[in-house]
mmCIF file of C-alpha atoms and ligand atoms in Angstrom:
data_model
loop_
_atom_site.group_PDB
_atom_site.id
_atom_site.type_symbol
_atom_site.label_atom_id
_atom_site.label_comp_id
_atom_site.label_asym_id
_atom_site.label_seq_id
_atom_site.Cartn_x
_atom_site.Cartn_y
_atom_site.Cartn_z
ATOM 1 C CA UNK A 113 0.051 0.047 -0.008
ATOM 2 C CA UNK A 114 1.228 3.568 -0.746
ATOM 3 C CA UNK A 115 1.546 5.855 2.179
ATOM 4 C CA UNK A 116 -0.243 9.031 2.055
ATOM 5 C CA UNK A 117 1.926 12.283 1.889
ATOM 6 C CA UNK A 118 0.839 15.630 2.827
ATOM 7 C CA UNK A 119 3.173 18.388 1.565
ATOM 8 C CA UNK A 120 3.047 22.185 2.147
ATOM 9 C CA UNK A 121 4.526 24.149 -0.458
ATOM 10 C CA UNK A 122 4.827 27.645 1.218
ATOM 11 C CA UNK A 123 6.121 29.416 -2.006
ATOM 12 C CA UNK A 124 7.524 32.724 -1.606
ATOM 13 C CA UNK A 125 5.863 33.361 1.697
ATOM 14 C CA UNK A 126 7.075 33.406 5.193
ATOM 15 C CA UNK A 127 9.285 35.423 7.775
ATOM 16 C CA UNK A 128 11.590 34.425 10.466
ATOM 17 C CA UNK A 129 8.869 34.959 13.117
ATOM 18 C CA UNK A 130 6.155 33.649 10.956
ATOM 19 C CA UNK A 131 7.937 30.426 10.180
ATOM 20 C CA UNK A 132 8.491 29.837 13.894
ATOM 21 C CA UNK A 133 4.848 30.232 14.687
ATOM 22 C CA UNK A 134 3.573 28.100 11.637
ATOM 23 C CA UNK A 135 6.004 25.103 12.302
ATOM 24 C CA UNK A 136 5.323 25.135 16.085
ATOM 25 C CA UNK A 137 1.405 25.421 15.369
ATOM 26 C CA UNK A 138 1.732 22.392 13.039
ATOM 27 C CA UNK A 139 3.967 20.348 15.323
ATOM 28 C CA UNK A 140 1.412 21.074 18.203
ATOM 29 C CA UNK A 141 -1.241 19.206 16.409
ATOM 30 C CA UNK A 142 0.950 16.071 15.672
ATOM 31 C CA UNK A 143 2.367 13.513 15.480
ATOM 32 C CA UNK A 144 0.230 12.584 12.366
ATOM 33 C CA UNK A 145 -0.563 9.116 11.077
ATOM 34 C CA UNK A 146 0.656 10.168 7.685
ATOM 35 C CA UNK A 147 3.811 11.455 5.961
ATOM 36 C CA UNK A 148 4.116 15.227 6.342
ATOM 37 C CA UNK A 149 6.549 17.451 4.345
ATOM 38 C CA UNK A 150 7.218 20.998 4.675
ATOM 39 C CA UNK A 151 8.637 22.883 1.605
ATOM 40 C CA UNK A 152 9.845 26.436 2.773
ATOM 41 C CA UNK A 153 11.774 29.034 0.820
ATOM 42 C CA UNK A 154 15.364 28.296 0.726
ATOM 43 C CA UNK A 155 16.247 30.994 3.213
ATOM 44 C CA UNK A 156 14.222 29.356 5.889
ATOM 45 C CA UNK A 157 15.531 25.706 5.418
ATOM 46 C CA UNK A 158 17.803 25.883 8.282
ATOM 47 C CA UNK A 159 15.301 27.473 10.623
ATOM 48 C CA UNK A 160 12.757 24.741 9.804
ATOM 49 C CA UNK A 161 15.253 21.978 10.003
ATOM 50 C CA UNK A 162 16.085 23.074 13.594
ATOM 51 C CA UNK A 163 12.224 23.295 14.361
ATOM 52 C CA UNK A 164 11.410 19.719 13.227
ATOM 53 C CA UNK A 165 14.383 17.900 14.472
ATOM 54 C CA UNK A 166 13.380 14.796 16.295
ATOM 55 C CA UNK A 167 9.861 14.712 14.742
ATOM 56 C CA UNK A 168 8.848 12.839 11.653
ATOM 57 C CA UNK A 169 8.167 15.796 9.427
ATOM 58 C CA UNK A 170 10.283 15.784 6.290
ATOM 59 C CA UNK A 171 11.765 18.832 4.732
ATOM 60 C CA UNK A 172 11.930 19.820 0.990
ATOM 61 C CA UNK A 173 13.172 22.407 -1.342
ATOM 62 C CA UNK A 174 11.044 24.250 -3.745
ATOM 63 C CA UNK A 175 13.586 23.913 -6.655
ATOM 64 C CA UNK A 176 17.236 23.089 -7.201
ATOM 65 C CA UNK A 177 19.638 23.870 -9.905
ATOM 66 C CA UNK A 178 20.852 20.665 -11.602
ATOM 67 C CA UNK A 179 24.627 21.794 -12.021
ATOM 68 C CA UNK A 180 26.766 20.425 -9.088
ATOM 69 C CA UNK A 181 28.646 23.698 -8.443
ATOM 70 C CA UNK A 182 30.423 26.635 -9.876
ATOM 71 C CA UNK A 183 29.608 30.036 -11.669
ATOM 72 C CA UNK A 184 25.861 29.866 -11.340
ATOM 73 C CA UNK A 185 24.854 33.204 -9.571
ATOM 74 C CA UNK A 186 21.693 32.728 -7.546
ATOM 75 C CA UNK A 187 21.846 28.948 -8.169
ATOM 76 C CA UNK A 188 21.244 26.433 -5.271
ATOM 77 C CA UNK A 189 22.515 22.863 -5.928
ATOM 78 C CA UNK A 190 21.195 19.530 -4.667
ATOM 79 C CA UNK A 191 24.195 19.088 -2.284
ATOM 80 C CA UNK A 192 23.465 22.341 -0.702
ATOM 81 C CA UNK A 193 19.897 21.594 0.194
ATOM 82 C CA UNK A 194 20.943 18.024 1.249
ATOM 83 C CA UNK A 195 23.157 19.702 3.801
ATOM 84 C CA UNK A 196 20.059 21.359 5.456
ATOM 85 C CA UNK A 197 18.309 18.059 5.710
ATOM 86 C CA UNK A 198 16.201 18.059 2.627
ATOM 87 C CA UNK A 199 15.002 14.739 1.376
ATOM 88 C CA UNK A 200 12.724 15.960 -1.414
ATOM 89 C CA UNK A 201 12.590 18.830 -4.037
ATOM 90 C CA UNK A 202 9.953 20.087 -6.171
ATOM 91 C CA UNK A 203 10.746 19.960 -9.830
ATOM 92 C CA UNK A 204 8.649 21.646 -12.611
ATOM 93 C CA UNK A 205 6.241 23.560 -10.560
ATOM 94 C CA UNK A 206 3.781 25.288 -12.732
ATOM 95 C CA UNK A 207 5.014 28.577 -11.498
ATOM 96 C CA UNK A 208 8.660 27.704 -12.318
ATOM 97 C CA UNK A 209 7.472 26.694 -15.810
ATOM 98 C CA UNK A 210 5.439 29.859 -16.285
ATOM 99 C CA UNK A 211 7.286 32.639 -14.368
ATOM 100 C CA UNK A 212 10.929 31.228 -15.221
ATOM 101 C CA UNK A 213 10.254 29.622 -18.521
ATOM 102 C CA UNK A 214 11.538 26.258 -17.539
ATOM 103 C CA UNK A 215 11.358 23.773 -20.192
ATOM 104 C CA UNK A 216 10.455 20.084 -19.955
ATOM 105 C CA UNK A 217 14.211 19.268 -20.670
ATOM 106 C CA UNK A 218 15.289 21.565 -17.700
ATOM 107 C CA UNK A 219 12.873 19.964 -15.481
ATOM 108 C CA UNK A 220 14.114 16.596 -16.450
ATOM 109 C CA UNK A 221 17.641 17.590 -15.723
ATOM 110 C CA UNK A 222 16.643 18.680 -12.388
ATOM 111 C CA UNK A 223 14.789 15.394 -11.671
ATOM 112 C CA UNK A 224 17.829 13.477 -12.718
ATOM 113 C CA UNK A 225 20.095 15.574 -10.338
ATOM 114 C CA UNK A 226 17.816 14.720 -7.503
ATOM 115 C CA UNK A 227 17.821 10.958 -8.300
ATOM 116 C CA UNK A 228 21.532 10.950 -8.552
ATOM 117 C CA UNK A 229 21.854 12.557 -5.234
ATOM 118 C CA UNK A 230 19.395 10.158 -3.418
ATOM 119 C CA UNK A 231 16.932 12.848 -3.109
ATOM 120 C CA UNK A 232 13.102 12.245 -3.794
ATOM 121 C CA UNK A 233 12.072 14.632 -6.644
ATOM 122 C CA UNK A 234 8.309 15.714 -6.757
ATOM 123 C CA UNK A 235 7.609 16.138 -10.401
ATOM 124 C CA UNK A 236 4.828 18.640 -10.994
ATOM 125 C CA UNK A 237 2.627 18.295 -14.032
ATOM 126 C CA UNK A 238 -0.561 19.794 -15.062
ATOM 127 C CA UNK A 239 -2.532 21.403 -17.910
ATOM 128 C CA UNK A 240 -3.789 24.792 -18.292
ATOM 129 C CA UNK A 241 -7.482 25.761 -18.604
ATOM 130 C CA UNK A 242 -7.283 26.131 -22.388
ATOM 131 C CA UNK A 243 -5.538 22.656 -22.712
ATOM 132 C CA UNK A 244 -8.297 21.102 -20.598
ATOM 133 C CA UNK A 245 -11.083 22.812 -22.775
ATOM 134 C CA UNK A 246 -9.159 21.560 -25.920
ATOM 135 C CA UNK A 247 -9.376 18.031 -24.418
ATOM 136 C CA UNK A 248 -5.643 17.597 -24.464
ATOM 137 C CA UNK A 249 -5.125 17.147 -20.693
ATOM 138 C CA UNK A 250 -3.749 13.544 -21.033
ATOM 139 C CA UNK A 251 -1.590 14.462 -23.935
ATOM 140 C CA UNK A 252 -0.015 17.430 -22.180
ATOM 141 C CA UNK A 253 0.708 15.367 -19.116
ATOM 142 C CA UNK A 254 2.140 12.529 -21.127
ATOM 143 C CA UNK A 255 4.518 14.989 -22.877
ATOM 144 C CA UNK A 256 5.713 16.426 -19.482
ATOM 145 C CA UNK A 257 6.233 12.895 -18.245
ATOM 146 C CA UNK A 258 7.858 11.670 -21.367
ATOM 147 C CA UNK A 259 10.546 14.289 -21.180
ATOM 148 C CA UNK A 260 11.424 12.882 -17.837
ATOM 149 C CA UNK A 261 11.185 9.294 -18.679
ATOM 150 C CA UNK A 262 13.392 9.944 -21.746
ATOM 151 C CA UNK A 263 16.086 11.197 -19.383
ATOM 152 C CA UNK A 264 16.061 8.826 -16.532
ATOM 153 C CA UNK A 265 13.971 5.941 -17.514
ATOM 154 C CA UNK A 266 10.942 4.473 -15.517
ATOM 155 C CA UNK A 267 13.155 2.861 -12.891
ATOM 156 C CA UNK A 268 13.854 6.361 -11.537
ATOM 157 C CA UNK A 269 10.149 6.635 -10.639
ATOM 158 C CA UNK A 270 10.761 3.904 -7.753
ATOM 159 C CA UNK A 271 11.956 6.796 -5.609
ATOM 160 C CA UNK A 272 9.960 9.765 -7.079
ATOM 161 C CA UNK A 273 6.612 11.331 -6.363
ATOM 162 C CA UNK A 274 4.424 12.998 -9.056
ATOM 163 C CA UNK A 275 2.100 15.674 -8.351
ATOM 164 C CA UNK A 276 -0.809 16.473 -10.626
ATOM 165 C CA UNK A 277 -1.539 20.251 -10.343
ATOM 166 C CA UNK A 278 -3.924 21.536 -12.967
ATOM 167 C CA UNK A 279 -2.758 25.145 -13.646
ATOM 168 C CA UNK A 280 -6.197 26.379 -13.498
ATOM 169 C CA UNK A 281 -6.762 25.104 -9.909
ATOM 170 C CA UNK A 282 -3.604 26.664 -8.522
ATOM 171 C CA UNK A 283 -4.435 29.505 -6.003
ATOM 172 C CA UNK A 284 -7.874 29.974 -7.628
ATOM 173 C CA UNK A 285 -10.016 28.463 -5.039
ATOM 174 C CA UNK A 286 -11.399 26.093 -7.801
ATOM 175 C CA UNK A 287 -10.099 22.797 -7.110
ATOM 176 C CA UNK A 288 -10.497 19.882 -9.420
ATOM 177 C CA UNK A 289 -13.404 17.687 -8.419
ATOM 178 C CA UNK A 290 -12.584 14.423 -6.965
ATOM 179 C CA UNK A 291 -13.767 12.655 -10.221
ATOM 180 C CA UNK A 292 -11.615 14.905 -12.293
ATOM 181 C CA UNK A 293 -8.593 14.407 -10.285
ATOM 182 C CA UNK A 294 -8.875 10.866 -10.027
ATOM 183 C CA UNK A 295 -9.219 10.413 -13.861
ATOM 184 C CA UNK A 296 -5.966 12.159 -14.497
ATOM 185 C CA UNK A 297 -4.218 10.232 -11.575
ATOM 186 C CA UNK A 298 -5.442 6.942 -13.197
ATOM 187 C CA UNK A 299 -4.191 8.065 -16.540
ATOM 188 C CA UNK A 300 -0.886 8.974 -14.998
ATOM 189 C CA UNK A 301 -0.613 5.769 -13.298
ATOM 190 C CA UNK A 302 -1.448 3.969 -16.855
ATOM 191 C CA UNK A 303 1.436 6.002 -18.348
ATOM 192 C CA UNK A 304 3.852 4.504 -15.788
ATOM 193 C CA UNK A 305 2.330 1.030 -15.841
ATOM 194 C CA UNK A 306 2.992 1.081 -19.796
ATOM 195 C CA UNK A 307 6.648 1.027 -18.794
ATOM 196 C CA UNK A 308 6.689 -0.729 -15.684
ATOM 197 C CA UNK A 309 3.769 -2.110 -13.810
ATOM 198 C CA UNK A 310 5.328 -2.575 -10.307
ATOM 199 C CA UNK A 311 6.801 0.790 -10.358
ATOM 200 C CA UNK A 312 3.334 2.302 -11.397
ATOM 201 C CA UNK A 313 1.828 0.522 -8.436
ATOM 202 C CA UNK A 314 4.138 2.009 -5.917
ATOM 203 C CA UNK A 315 4.734 5.653 -7.132
ATOM 204 C CA UNK A 316 3.007 8.195 -4.941
ATOM 205 C CA UNK A 317 0.874 10.490 -6.889
ATOM 206 C CA UNK A 318 -0.383 13.803 -5.071
ATOM 207 C CA UNK A 319 -3.042 16.226 -6.040
ATOM 208 C CA UNK A 320 -2.555 19.850 -5.707
ATOM 209 C CA UNK A 321 -4.640 22.879 -6.763
ATOM 210 C CA UNK A 322 -6.831 24.799 -4.104
ATOM 211 C CA UNK A 323 -6.884 21.819 -1.648
ATOM 212 C CA UNK A 324 -8.349 22.929 1.675
ATOM 213 C CA UNK A 325 -9.990 21.355 4.725
ATOM 214 C CA UNK A 326 -13.266 21.238 2.860
ATOM 215 C CA UNK A 327 -12.476 19.383 -0.113
ATOM 216 C CA UNK A 328 -9.293 17.256 1.164
ATOM 217 C CA UNK A 329 -11.064 14.365 2.513
ATOM 218 C CA UNK A 330 -13.099 13.546 -0.647
ATOM 219 C CA UNK A 331 -9.903 13.932 -2.911
ATOM 220 C CA UNK A 332 -7.804 11.803 -0.622
ATOM 221 C CA UNK A 333 -10.406 9.129 -0.558
ATOM 222 C CA UNK A 334 -9.879 8.541 -4.486
ATOM 223 C CA UNK A 335 -7.972 5.334 -5.008
ATOM 224 C CA UNK A 336 -5.099 6.853 -7.207
ATOM 225 C CA UNK A 337 -4.777 10.066 -5.017
ATOM 226 C CA UNK A 338 -1.873 9.362 -2.552
ATOM 227 C CA UNK A 339 -1.719 12.679 -0.911
ATOM 228 C CA UNK A 340 -1.765 16.441 -1.444
ATOM 229 C CA UNK A 341 0.576 19.164 -2.411
ATOM 230 C CA UNK A 342 -0.919 22.290 -0.851
ATOM 231 C CA UNK A 343 -0.078 25.871 -1.242
ATOM 232 C CA UNK A 344 -2.344 28.597 0.435
ATOM 233 C CA UNK A 345 -3.903 26.056 2.978
ATOM 234 C CA UNK A 346 -0.499 25.085 4.159
ATOM 235 C CA UNK A 347 0.270 28.498 5.353
ATOM 236 C CA UNK A 348 -2.325 28.199 8.149
ATOM 237 C CA UNK A 349 -1.291 25.692 10.890
ATOM 238 C CA UNK A 350 -4.818 24.752 11.919
ATOM 239 C CA UNK A 351 -6.013 24.152 8.322
ATOM 240 C CA UNK A 352 -2.823 22.131 7.457
ATOM 241 C CA UNK A 353 -2.916 20.146 10.517
ATOM 242 C CA UNK A 354 -6.684 19.376 9.785
ATOM 243 C CA UNK A 355 -5.918 18.084 6.409
ATOM 244 C CA UNK A 356 -3.064 15.936 7.948
ATOM 245 C CA UNK A 357 -5.418 14.416 10.309
ATOM 246 C CA UNK A 358 -7.808 13.530 7.406
ATOM 247 C CA UNK A 359 -4.982 11.897 5.431
ATOM 248 C CA UNK A 360 -4.507 9.628 8.346
ATOM 249 C CA UNK A 361 -7.503 7.445 7.444
ATOM 250 C CA UNK A 362 -7.089 7.812 3.561
ATOM 251 C CA UNK A 363 -5.156 5.486 1.321
HETATM 252 P P1 13P B 495 -2.735 26.371 -3.811
HETATM 253 O O1 13P B 495 -3.095 25.187 -2.767
HETATM 254 O O2 13P B 495 -2.755 27.646 -3.160
HETATM 255 O O3 13P B 495 -3.746 26.278 -4.979
HETATM 256 O O4 13P B 495 -1.339 26.117 -4.512
HETATM 257 C C1 13P B 495 -1.108 24.650 -5.029
HETATM 258 C C2 13P B 495 0.244 24.576 -5.387
HETATM 259 O O5 13P B 495 0.743 25.063 -6.232
HETATM 260 C C3 13P B 495 1.131 23.716 -4.521
HETATM 261 O O6 13P B 495 2.328 23.354 -5.205
#
């Protein structure tokens, strides 16, 4: 059985004081019977690492640069975030793809760098509203996935996570319905199964896009949804904690 993972992507939010109270507010509600992952801005990694020490809460980076070191001003490597306790990194979040023009190939390079360092990449995929309306959701996601499969092969997905985040659902308050989300998760699992059935059966697939305490339970109850990648609602300790508790019975 696949464990349920609840991940909070804080995006470009937070302050020293805010991070202290958010993490302590979340920890006060635990321990949780599901995997919990916090993904703060790079500058707060060390602070969060200290706050979660001795707990089962995991730490992740929002992005990484695939180059190992050197003349990359502003870049942050996998080995750097590893030093601060990161076991996970998001790759190919739609905000990176749109705001920073990241290509499928660059995303695949980041994924590969994580795998080579023994870190778990969370590959984000998803369609825009126009793509959904044009009925090309599965095709778009197959393309995003194919770029990574071509670079690393399906075996790399034994230690990876995929997050389906429809672009139209991110930060809009308009989540995919459980039926819509399940259909895409099932399609993603079938894409992996076409390469390797065992790996497809074990890869955790998360849903992301306006997840909150009202809709989380029904989403997490879907058979191919193994957790959630949460933006806005992960910035409120009570709300995030409530979703983690719902996840305890899911899966
Ligand atoms: P929201 O939960 O704010 O819609 O953000 C989703 C997301 O992008 C998580 O990575």
